[in-house]
Amino acid sequence: MGIAKTRDEIQFVKLLEKTKALDNSSWRKPHFYEHLKKLHAQLRETPGLTADDRVMYEKWMSELHDIMSATASHPSPQIQELIQRRRNVVEEQQRLKSPKQQSVPTVVEKPREEYIPERDVSEVIELHKQNQAKLADQMLSMTRNLKNVSVAARDIIAQDNKNLSGVQDIVDKNTAKLSKETSQLEKFNKSSGKCWVWSLIFLVMVIFIVMVIFIRLFPKRK
């Protein structure tokens, strides 16, 4: 089982992938690279970082450094245009501050900033934080739902066990009652058999006595 990544590692890897995905002519790539160097410096101070991760991060940063160095030696036209516009803005501001130009009222339109790297990086970090917060909320909701289901299942099982206990008690009572009735029936059958035997014996004796009396009263004629 792998070791869980720290928050700084996850942020570093995501920003690195986003930086690599950018075109070399993008004005955001150098500023993402600067922020990556700061994150990489923080990861070097992380005590729980494994040796393999350290080597891998160093390799990634070295590859990106080579790309950025090549891009810096051959800047794209877009970047050159942005640099020139920045220089023009600085020169215009210096000219307005000059004492010779203070008496001339001049309305200078504030140049629109083409990019704010800190804002881009902060947006990435804020988005990452929001995703983590949403994930935490989802995990918390799932945990609560699982707890509710577990409690409901426990109550149902407890109720079923209670019902089974009641049924078992009824079965035990009926079994005991049936055994008692069976015993009484056996006793009744035994006593009934004896009564029939004595009744037959009594009947035979009565018949015998009646025959004897009949013979005495009506003897056979000669």
mmCIF file of C-alpha atoms in Angstrom:
data_model
loop_
_atom_site.group_PDB
_atom_site.id
_atom_site.type_symbol
_atom_site.label_atom_id
_atom_site.label_comp_id
_atom_site.label_asym_id
_atom_site.label_seq_id
_atom_site.Cartn_x
_atom_site.Cartn_y
_atom_site.Cartn_z
ATOM 1 C CA MET A 1 0.000 0.000 0.000
ATOM 2 C CA GLY A 2 1.465 3.367 -1.053
ATOM 3 C CA ILE A 3 2.114 6.268 1.240
ATOM 4 C CA ALA A 4 -0.499 9.000 1.030
ATOM 5 C CA LYS A 5 0.661 12.198 -0.622
ATOM 6 C CA THR A 6 0.812 15.376 1.394
ATOM 7 C CA ARG A 7 -1.142 18.449 0.468
ATOM 8 C CA ASP A 8 1.987 20.225 -0.813
ATOM 9 C CA GLU A 9 2.883 17.223 -2.999
ATOM 10 C CA ILE A 10 -0.587 17.098 -4.547
ATOM 11 C CA GLN A 11 -0.492 20.843 -5.233
ATOM 12 C CA PHE A 12 3.026 20.554 -6.685
ATOM 13 C CA VAL A 13 2.128 17.682 -9.026
ATOM 14 C CA LYS A 14 -1.070 19.341 -10.274
ATOM 15 C CA LEU A 15 0.626 22.681 -10.902
ATOM 16 C CA LEU A 16 3.531 20.902 -12.613
ATOM 17 C CA GLU A 17 1.165 19.080 -14.972
ATOM 18 C CA LYS A 18 -0.654 22.304 -15.732
ATOM 19 C CA THR A 19 2.627 24.102 -16.400
ATOM 20 C CA LYS A 20 3.839 21.383 -18.757
ATOM 21 C CA ALA A 21 0.507 21.478 -20.602
ATOM 22 C CA LEU A 22 0.909 25.187 -21.339
ATOM 23 C CA ASP A 23 2.450 26.289 -24.581
ATOM 24 C CA ASN A 24 5.972 27.685 -24.338
ATOM 25 C CA SER A 25 4.704 30.994 -25.686
ATOM 26 C CA SER A 26 2.177 31.371 -22.857
ATOM 27 C CA TRP A 27 2.905 34.289 -20.546
ATOM 28 C CA ARG A 28 1.625 32.266 -17.578
ATOM 29 C CA LYS A 29 4.219 29.508 -17.883
ATOM 30 C CA PRO A 30 7.175 31.461 -16.393
ATOM 31 C CA HIS A 31 5.131 32.548 -13.405
ATOM 32 C CA PHE A 32 3.827 29.039 -12.799
ATOM 33 C CA TYR A 33 7.437 27.889 -12.967
ATOM 34 C CA GLU A 34 8.448 30.421 -10.302
ATOM 35 C CA HIS A 35 5.701 29.194 -8.009
ATOM 36 C CA LEU A 36 6.754 25.584 -8.682
ATOM 37 C CA LYS A 37 10.279 26.380 -7.534
ATOM 38 C CA LYS A 38 8.887 27.681 -4.244
ATOM 39 C CA LEU A 39 6.775 24.556 -3.759
ATOM 40 C CA HIS A 40 9.749 22.370 -4.640
ATOM 41 C CA ALA A 41 11.861 24.152 -2.043
ATOM 42 C CA GLN A 42 9.146 23.468 0.549
ATOM 43 C CA LEU A 43 9.003 19.798 -0.431
ATOM 44 C CA ARG A 44 12.749 19.492 0.112
ATOM 45 C CA GLU A 45 12.149 20.449 3.750
ATOM 46 C CA THR A 46 9.324 17.909 4.149
ATOM 47 C CA PRO A 47 10.575 15.189 6.561
ATOM 48 C CA GLY A 48 8.175 12.452 5.435
ATOM 49 C CA LEU A 49 9.113 12.622 1.753
ATOM 50 C CA THR A 50 10.558 9.367 0.411
ATOM 51 C CA ALA A 51 13.848 9.168 -1.417
ATOM 52 C CA ASP A 52 12.183 7.990 -4.630
ATOM 53 C CA ASP A 53 9.798 10.956 -4.570
ATOM 54 C CA ARG A 54 12.675 13.353 -4.002
ATOM 55 C CA VAL A 55 14.573 11.957 -6.995
ATOM 56 C CA MET A 56 11.451 12.044 -9.169
ATOM 57 C CA TYR A 57 10.626 15.666 -8.243
ATOM 58 C CA GLU A 58 14.221 16.718 -8.874
ATOM 59 C CA LYS A 59 14.094 15.082 -12.316
ATOM 60 C CA TRP A 60 10.826 16.825 -13.201
ATOM 61 C CA MET A 61 12.118 20.206 -12.126
ATOM 62 C CA SER A 62 15.359 19.679 -14.026
ATOM 63 C CA GLU A 63 13.457 18.870 -17.218
ATOM 64 C CA LEU A 64 11.213 21.879 -16.754
ATOM 65 C CA HIS A 65 14.229 24.052 -16.024
ATOM 66 C CA ASP A 66 15.773 23.042 -19.362
ATOM 67 C CA ILE A 67 12.549 23.919 -21.162
ATOM 68 C CA MET A 68 12.281 27.282 -19.431
ATOM 69 C CA SER A 69 15.924 28.074 -20.131
ATOM 70 C CA ALA A 70 15.446 27.367 -23.828
ATOM 71 C CA THR A 71 12.289 29.468 -23.864
ATOM 72 C CA ALA A 72 14.024 32.348 -22.091
ATOM 73 C CA SER A 73 16.876 32.364 -24.629
ATOM 74 C CA HIS A 74 14.364 32.475 -27.492
ATOM 75 C CA PRO A 75 11.294 34.355 -26.200
ATOM 76 C CA SER A 76 8.164 34.268 -28.281
ATOM 77 C CA PRO A 77 6.844 37.397 -30.057
ATOM 78 C CA GLN A 78 3.954 37.590 -27.613
ATOM 79 C CA ILE A 79 6.287 37.710 -24.622
ATOM 80 C CA GLN A 80 8.502 40.271 -26.331
ATOM 81 C CA GLU A 81 5.451 42.409 -27.018
ATOM 82 C CA LEU A 82 4.377 42.190 -23.364
ATOM 83 C CA ILE A 83 7.873 43.179 -22.216
ATOM 84 C CA GLN A 84 7.896 46.152 -24.565
ATOM 85 C CA ARG A 85 4.479 47.277 -23.381
ATOM 86 C CA ARG A 86 5.669 47.099 -19.788
ATOM 87 C CA ARG A 87 8.680 49.207 -20.653
ATOM 88 C CA ASN A 88 6.452 51.747 -22.344
ATOM 89 C CA VAL A 89 4.263 51.966 -19.258
ATOM 90 C CA VAL A 90 7.259 52.527 -16.997
ATOM 91 C CA GLU A 91 8.660 55.191 -19.296
ATOM 92 C CA GLU A 92 5.276 56.952 -19.445
ATOM 93 C CA GLN A 93 5.012 56.958 -15.659
ATOM 94 C CA GLN A 94 8.522 58.381 -15.319
ATOM 95 C CA ARG A 95 7.727 61.051 -17.892
ATOM 96 C CA LEU A 96 4.599 62.108 -15.967
ATOM 97 C CA LYS A 97 6.654 62.440 -12.793
ATOM 98 C CA SER A 98 9.162 64.710 -14.510
ATOM 99 C CA PRO A 99 8.930 68.446 -13.329
ATOM 100 C CA LYS A 100 8.818 69.688 -16.915
ATOM 101 C CA GLN A 101 5.625 67.836 -17.565
ATOM 102 C CA GLN A 102 3.768 68.729 -14.341
ATOM 103 C CA SER A 103 2.343 71.992 -15.793
ATOM 104 C CA VAL A 104 0.783 70.226 -18.764
ATOM 105 C CA PRO A 105 -2.494 68.596 -17.840
ATOM 106 C CA THR A 106 -2.444 65.264 -19.498
ATOM 107 C CA VAL A 107 -4.988 62.550 -19.145
ATOM 108 C CA VAL A 108 -3.266 59.244 -19.383
ATOM 109 C CA GLU A 109 -5.342 56.139 -19.644
ATOM 110 C CA LYS A 110 -4.186 53.536 -17.187
ATOM 111 C CA PRO A 111 -2.814 50.629 -19.137
ATOM 112 C CA ARG A 112 -4.677 47.394 -18.791
ATOM 113 C CA GLU A 113 -2.671 44.690 -17.128
ATOM 114 C CA GLU A 114 -2.313 41.763 -19.389
ATOM 115 C CA TYR A 115 -1.618 39.290 -16.643
ATOM 116 C CA ILE A 116 -1.262 39.043 -12.883
ATOM 117 C CA PRO A 117 0.664 35.869 -12.125
ATOM 118 C CA GLU A 118 -0.053 35.960 -8.411
ATOM 119 C CA ARG A 119 -3.759 35.996 -9.154
ATOM 120 C CA ASP A 120 -3.455 32.972 -11.466
ATOM 121 C CA VAL A 121 -1.530 30.980 -8.914
ATOM 122 C CA SER A 122 -3.895 31.943 -6.113
ATOM 123 C CA GLU A 123 -6.842 30.914 -8.278
ATOM 124 C CA VAL A 124 -5.270 27.503 -8.776
ATOM 125 C CA ILE A 125 -4.661 27.142 -5.054
ATOM 126 C CA GLU A 126 -8.161 28.384 -4.174
ATOM 127 C CA LEU A 127 -9.722 25.986 -6.669
ATOM 128 C CA HIS A 128 -7.722 23.156 -5.159
ATOM 129 C CA LYS A 129 -8.920 24.146 -1.682
ATOM 130 C CA GLN A 130 -12.529 24.285 -2.859
ATOM 131 C CA ASN A 131 -12.243 20.833 -4.413
ATOM 132 C CA GLN A 132 -10.788 19.476 -1.208
ATOM 133 C CA ALA A 133 -13.600 21.085 0.813
ATOM 134 C CA LYS A 134 -16.230 19.598 -1.506
ATOM 135 C CA LEU A 135 -14.582 16.200 -1.269
ATOM 136 C CA ALA A 136 -14.513 16.454 2.537
ATOM 137 C CA ASP A 137 -18.203 17.397 2.590
ATOM 138 C CA GLN A 138 -19.059 14.472 0.341
ATOM 139 C CA MET A 139 -17.080 12.075 2.528
ATOM 140 C CA LEU A 140 -18.794 13.463 5.637
ATOM 141 C CA SER A 141 -22.220 13.092 4.022
ATOM 142 C CA MET A 142 -21.427 9.520 2.965
ATOM 143 C CA THR A 143 -20.225 8.738 6.493
ATOM 144 C CA ARG A 144 -23.427 10.108 7.984
ATOM 145 C CA ASN A 145 -25.565 8.145 5.539
ATOM 146 C CA LEU A 146 -23.616 4.981 6.281
ATOM 147 C CA LYS A 147 -24.056 5.569 10.003
ATOM 148 C CA ASN A 148 -27.804 6.061 9.577
ATOM 149 C CA VAL A 149 -28.072 2.883 7.508
ATOM 150 C CA SER A 150 -26.046 0.963 10.101
ATOM 151 C CA VAL A 151 -28.268 2.207 12.937
ATOM 152 C CA ALA A 152 -31.434 1.325 10.983
ATOM 153 C CA ALA A 153 -30.067 -2.150 10.183
ATOM 154 C CA ARG A 154 -29.129 -2.665 13.832
ATOM 155 C CA ASP A 155 -32.641 -1.702 14.962
ATOM 156 C CA ILE A 156 -34.222 -4.041 12.402
ATOM 157 C CA ILE A 157 -31.987 -6.931 13.479
ATOM 158 C CA ALA A 158 -32.750 -6.255 17.142
ATOM 159 C CA GLN A 159 -36.497 -6.229 16.416
ATOM 160 C CA ASP A 160 -36.219 -9.476 14.427
ATOM 161 C CA ASN A 161 -34.293 -11.115 17.265
ATOM 162 C CA LYS A 162 -36.983 -9.982 19.687
ATOM 163 C CA ASN A 163 -39.721 -11.399 17.464
ATOM 164 C CA LEU A 164 -37.828 -14.671 17.116
ATOM 165 C CA SER A 165 -37.464 -14.908 20.883
ATOM 166 C CA GLY A 166 -41.230 -14.391 21.293
ATOM 167 C CA VAL A 167 -41.978 -17.066 18.696
ATOM 168 C CA GLN A 168 -39.553 -19.452 20.383
ATOM 169 C CA ASP A 169 -41.310 -18.911 23.725
ATOM 170 C CA ILE A 170 -44.700 -19.644 22.146
ATOM 171 C CA VAL A 171 -43.328 -22.795 20.496
ATOM 172 C CA ASP A 172 -41.878 -23.975 23.825
ATOM 173 C CA LYS A 173 -45.203 -23.383 25.599
ATOM 174 C CA ASN A 174 -47.172 -25.197 22.896
ATOM 175 C CA THR A 175 -44.720 -28.104 22.950
ATOM 176 C CA ALA A 176 -45.050 -28.434 26.726
ATOM 177 C CA LYS A 177 -48.850 -28.241 26.475
ATOM 178 C CA LEU A 178 -48.907 -30.859 23.713
ATOM 179 C CA SER A 179 -46.732 -33.194 25.775
ATOM 180 C CA LYS A 180 -49.118 -32.793 28.714
ATOM 181 C CA GLU A 181 -52.191 -33.487 26.587
ATOM 182 C CA THR A 182 -50.498 -36.531 25.031
ATOM 183 C CA SER A 183 -49.712 -37.926 28.487
ATOM 184 C CA GLN A 184 -53.283 -37.434 29.638
ATOM 185 C CA LEU A 185 -54.604 -39.116 26.484
ATOM 186 C CA GLU A 186 -52.351 -42.125 27.065
ATOM 187 C CA LYS A 187 -53.630 -42.432 30.646
ATOM 188 C CA PHE A 188 -57.211 -42.165 29.417
ATOM 189 C CA ASN A 189 -56.665 -44.858 26.813
ATOM 190 C CA LYS A 190 -55.185 -47.211 29.417
ATOM 191 C CA SER A 191 -58.043 -46.641 31.855
ATOM 192 C CA SER A 192 -60.645 -47.058 29.088
ATOM 193 C CA GLY A 193 -59.153 -50.408 28.086
ATOM 194 C CA LYS A 194 -59.348 -51.719 31.652
ATOM 195 C CA CYS A 195 -63.000 -50.624 31.949
ATOM 196 C CA TRP A 196 -63.928 -52.533 28.790
ATOM 197 C CA VAL A 197 -62.270 -55.688 30.092
ATOM 198 C CA TRP A 198 -64.083 -55.534 33.424
ATOM 199 C CA SER A 199 -67.335 -54.736 31.668
ATOM 200 C CA LEU A 200 -67.024 -57.849 29.476
ATOM 201 C CA ILE A 201 -66.202 -60.039 32.473
ATOM 202 C CA PHE A 202 -69.205 -58.688 34.334
ATOM 203 C CA LEU A 203 -71.436 -59.266 31.316
ATOM 204 C CA VAL A 204 -70.242 -62.894 30.968
ATOM 205 C CA MET A 205 -70.902 -63.554 34.657
ATOM 206 C CA VAL A 206 -74.388 -62.093 34.422
ATOM 207 C CA ILE A 207 -75.197 -64.243 31.412
ATOM 208 C CA PHE A 208 -73.848 -67.312 33.184
ATOM 209 C CA ILE A 209 -75.962 -66.664 36.280
ATOM 210 C CA VAL A 210 -79.080 -66.057 34.190
ATOM 211 C CA MET A 211 -78.542 -69.354 32.360
ATOM 212 C CA VAL A 212 -78.089 -71.238 35.602
ATOM 213 C CA ILE A 213 -81.296 -69.740 37.013
ATOM 214 C CA PHE A 214 -83.135 -70.536 33.781
ATOM 215 C CA ILE A 215 -81.985 -74.148 33.904
ATOM 216 C CA ARG A 216 -83.104 -74.471 37.513
ATOM 217 C CA LEU A 217 -86.497 -73.006 36.866
ATOM 218 C CA PHE A 218 -87.176 -74.884 33.705
ATOM 219 C CA PRO A 219 -85.583 -78.335 34.017
ATOM 220 C CA LYS A 220 -85.516 -80.624 31.032
ATOM 221 C CA ARG A 221 -88.627 -82.823 30.694
ATOM 222 C CA LYS A 222 -88.231 -86.630 30.649
#
